[in-house]
Amino acid sequence: MFCNRSSRTVQPIWVNFQGGPPPYPALPPRTGRRMNTPIGDIWLFRGVGTDLPLTANKSEIYMATTSINGQPAIVNISLPGNNTHNILCHRDSCLGTLSHSAGACPLIFSTCKLLVSLQTTLLNYFRQLS
């Protein structure tokens, strides 16, 4: 059972034996779908429209397992980095890239409305996550 625990629409991707991803229907936010998949099949999950990797049971790759007592295996799909340490590292990485893109010049950075707006948006976004 694939359970989308995120606020994003998720694209399940089965890595077939030819290495290609056959199409599967997307999972809307906070929904689930029973999937019949052989043991050992490899699945990835990406955000629709963003291609953002999501985790399956806290791992980027899910390998299908056996059912327990006839019940389907539960695959909890969520956004990566749901802990504060990962969020702060990601925030610092984004803000560092933004600063570097501005030429590391504080005057240019502080006077460019687009860069200041982007920095504010990123800071607000990461505050919501932490």
mmCIF file of C-alpha atoms in Angstrom:
data_model
loop_
_atom_site.group_PDB
_atom_site.id
_atom_site.type_symbol
_atom_site.label_atom_id
_atom_site.label_comp_id
_atom_site.label_asym_id
_atom_site.label_seq_id
_atom_site.Cartn_x
_atom_site.Cartn_y
_atom_site.Cartn_z
ATOM 1 C CA MET A 1 0.000 0.000 0.000
ATOM 2 C CA PHE A 2 1.523 3.308 -1.111
ATOM 3 C CA CYS A 3 0.520 6.055 1.355
ATOM 4 C CA ASN A 4 1.296 9.620 0.323
ATOM 5 C CA ARG A 5 1.822 11.373 3.659
ATOM 6 C CA SER A 6 3.053 14.571 2.005
ATOM 7 C CA SER A 7 1.322 17.747 0.859
ATOM 8 C CA ARG A 8 2.548 17.118 -2.702
ATOM 9 C CA THR A 9 1.218 15.085 -5.599
ATOM 10 C CA VAL A 10 3.590 12.128 -5.952
ATOM 11 C CA GLN A 11 4.640 10.193 -9.042
ATOM 12 C CA PRO A 12 5.459 6.527 -8.235
ATOM 13 C CA ILE A 13 8.231 5.281 -10.498
ATOM 14 C CA TRP A 14 8.922 1.580 -10.914
ATOM 15 C CA VAL A 15 12.452 0.939 -12.120
ATOM 16 C CA ASN A 16 11.831 -1.938 -14.528
ATOM 17 C CA PHE A 17 14.398 -4.459 -15.693
ATOM 18 C CA GLN A 18 15.166 -2.374 -18.778
ATOM 19 C CA GLY A 19 15.971 0.590 -16.522
ATOM 20 C CA GLY A 20 13.011 2.652 -17.710
ATOM 21 C CA PRO A 21 10.138 4.030 -15.683
ATOM 22 C CA PRO A 22 6.758 2.838 -17.017
ATOM 23 C CA PRO A 23 3.974 5.327 -16.240
ATOM 24 C CA TYR A 24 1.859 4.918 -13.109
ATOM 25 C CA PRO A 25 -0.937 7.233 -11.957
ATOM 26 C CA ALA A 26 0.120 10.018 -9.602
ATOM 27 C CA LEU A 27 -0.937 9.945 -5.946
ATOM 28 C CA PRO A 28 -2.669 13.126 -4.753
ATOM 29 C CA PRO A 29 -1.609 14.527 -1.360
ATOM 30 C CA ARG A 30 -2.613 12.466 1.692
ATOM 31 C CA THR A 31 -4.050 9.553 -0.301
ATOM 32 C CA GLY A 32 -3.118 5.918 -0.745
ATOM 33 C CA ARG A 33 -3.270 3.199 -3.347
ATOM 34 C CA ARG A 34 -2.924 -0.554 -3.163
ATOM 35 C CA MET A 35 -0.147 -1.672 -5.509
ATOM 36 C CA ASN A 36 0.510 -5.263 -6.520
ATOM 37 C CA THR A 37 4.247 -5.436 -6.996
ATOM 38 C CA PRO A 38 6.544 -8.477 -6.880
ATOM 39 C CA ILE A 39 9.069 -8.836 -4.075
ATOM 40 C CA GLY A 40 12.314 -7.107 -4.992
ATOM 41 C CA ASP A 41 10.803 -4.530 -7.354
ATOM 42 C CA ILE A 42 12.444 -1.121 -6.934
ATOM 43 C CA TRP A 43 10.378 2.057 -6.630
ATOM 44 C CA LEU A 44 11.241 5.744 -6.514
ATOM 45 C CA PHE A 45 8.871 8.596 -5.686
ATOM 46 C CA ARG A 46 9.075 12.116 -7.131
ATOM 47 C CA GLY A 47 7.031 15.272 -6.741
ATOM 48 C CA VAL A 48 4.885 15.917 -9.805
ATOM 49 C CA GLY A 49 6.017 19.089 -11.567
ATOM 50 C CA THR A 50 9.118 19.473 -9.383
ATOM 51 C CA ASP A 51 10.844 16.092 -9.712
ATOM 52 C CA LEU A 52 11.713 16.512 -6.013
ATOM 53 C CA PRO A 53 12.782 13.147 -4.569
ATOM 54 C CA LEU A 54 10.538 11.960 -1.766
ATOM 55 C CA THR A 55 11.286 9.218 0.729
ATOM 56 C CA ALA A 56 9.570 5.856 1.122
ATOM 57 C CA ASN A 57 9.753 4.632 4.706
ATOM 58 C CA LYS A 58 12.542 7.195 5.218
ATOM 59 C CA SER A 59 14.632 5.903 2.297
ATOM 60 C CA GLU A 60 14.986 7.343 -1.203
ATOM 61 C CA ILE A 61 14.570 3.877 -2.745
ATOM 62 C CA TYR A 62 11.892 1.353 -1.823
ATOM 63 C CA MET A 63 12.373 -2.345 -2.535
ATOM 64 C CA ALA A 64 9.096 -4.278 -2.414
ATOM 65 C CA THR A 65 8.846 -6.701 0.513
ATOM 66 C CA THR A 66 6.526 -9.527 1.519
ATOM 67 C CA SER A 67 3.204 -8.895 3.156
ATOM 68 C CA ILE A 68 2.807 -9.534 6.865
ATOM 69 C CA ASN A 69 -0.019 -11.906 7.856
ATOM 70 C CA GLY A 70 -1.600 -11.382 4.446
ATOM 71 C CA GLN A 71 -1.659 -7.605 4.914
ATOM 72 C CA PRO A 72 0.031 -5.428 2.279
ATOM 73 C CA ALA A 73 3.334 -3.792 3.106
ATOM 74 C CA ILE A 74 2.816 -0.135 4.000
ATOM 75 C CA VAL A 75 5.007 2.371 2.180
ATOM 76 C CA ASN A 76 4.885 5.789 3.841
ATOM 77 C CA ILE A 77 5.856 8.419 1.271
ATOM 78 C CA SER A 78 6.976 11.757 2.702
ATOM 79 C CA LEU A 79 9.139 14.787 2.060
ATOM 80 C CA PRO A 80 12.813 14.215 2.810
ATOM 81 C CA GLY A 81 14.552 15.929 5.688
ATOM 82 C CA ASN A 82 11.670 16.091 8.124
ATOM 83 C CA ASN A 83 14.129 16.635 10.934
ATOM 84 C CA THR A 84 15.424 20.031 11.966
ATOM 85 C CA HIS A 85 19.085 19.281 11.192
ATOM 86 C CA ASN A 86 18.359 18.423 7.538
ATOM 87 C CA ILE A 87 16.070 21.434 7.153
ATOM 88 C CA LEU A 88 18.701 23.820 8.514
ATOM 89 C CA CYS A 89 21.441 22.319 6.303
ATOM 90 C CA HIS A 90 19.192 22.646 3.265
ATOM 91 C CA ARG A 91 18.301 26.226 4.229
ATOM 92 C CA ASP A 92 21.958 27.182 4.625
ATOM 93 C CA SER A 93 22.802 25.559 1.299
ATOM 94 C CA CYS A 94 20.029 27.470 -0.517
ATOM 95 C CA LEU A 95 20.916 30.783 1.082
ATOM 96 C CA GLY A 96 24.625 30.202 0.409
ATOM 97 C CA THR A 97 23.888 29.552 -3.258
ATOM 98 C CA LEU A 98 21.745 32.672 -3.402
ATOM 99 C CA SER A 99 24.495 34.773 -1.843
ATOM 100 C CA HIS A 100 27.118 33.312 -4.179
ATOM 101 C CA SER A 101 24.871 34.035 -7.163
ATOM 102 C CA ALA A 102 24.762 37.679 -6.132
ATOM 103 C CA GLY A 103 28.535 37.788 -6.513
ATOM 104 C CA ALA A 104 29.016 37.739 -2.741
ATOM 105 C CA CYS A 105 28.698 41.514 -2.809
ATOM 106 C CA PRO A 106 26.545 42.723 0.112
ATOM 107 C CA LEU A 107 25.733 46.009 -1.617
ATOM 108 C CA ILE A 108 24.368 44.299 -4.734
ATOM 109 C CA PHE A 109 22.545 41.710 -2.632
ATOM 110 C CA SER A 110 20.861 44.240 -0.340
ATOM 111 C CA THR A 111 19.804 46.609 -3.142
ATOM 112 C CA CYS A 112 18.474 44.022 -5.599
ATOM 113 C CA LYS A 113 14.756 43.661 -4.838
ATOM 114 C CA LEU A 114 14.539 40.281 -6.579
ATOM 115 C CA LEU A 115 17.357 38.776 -4.488
ATOM 116 C CA VAL A 116 15.998 40.209 -1.237
ATOM 117 C CA SER A 117 12.518 38.907 -2.098
ATOM 118 C CA LEU A 118 13.914 35.458 -2.891
ATOM 119 C CA GLN A 119 15.885 35.406 0.358
ATOM 120 C CA THR A 120 12.767 36.393 2.344
ATOM 121 C CA THR A 121 10.690 33.730 0.592
ATOM 122 C CA LEU A 122 13.293 31.047 1.322
ATOM 123 C CA LEU A 123 13.592 32.049 4.972
ATOM 124 C CA ASN A 124 9.803 31.972 5.408
ATOM 125 C CA TYR A 125 9.586 28.594 3.699
ATOM 126 C CA PHE A 126 12.240 27.033 5.923
ATOM 127 C CA ARG A 127 10.630 28.536 9.057
ATOM 128 C CA GLN A 128 7.418 26.687 8.139
ATOM 129 C CA LEU A 129 9.296 23.405 7.834
ATOM 130 C CA SER A 130 11.152 23.623 11.138
#
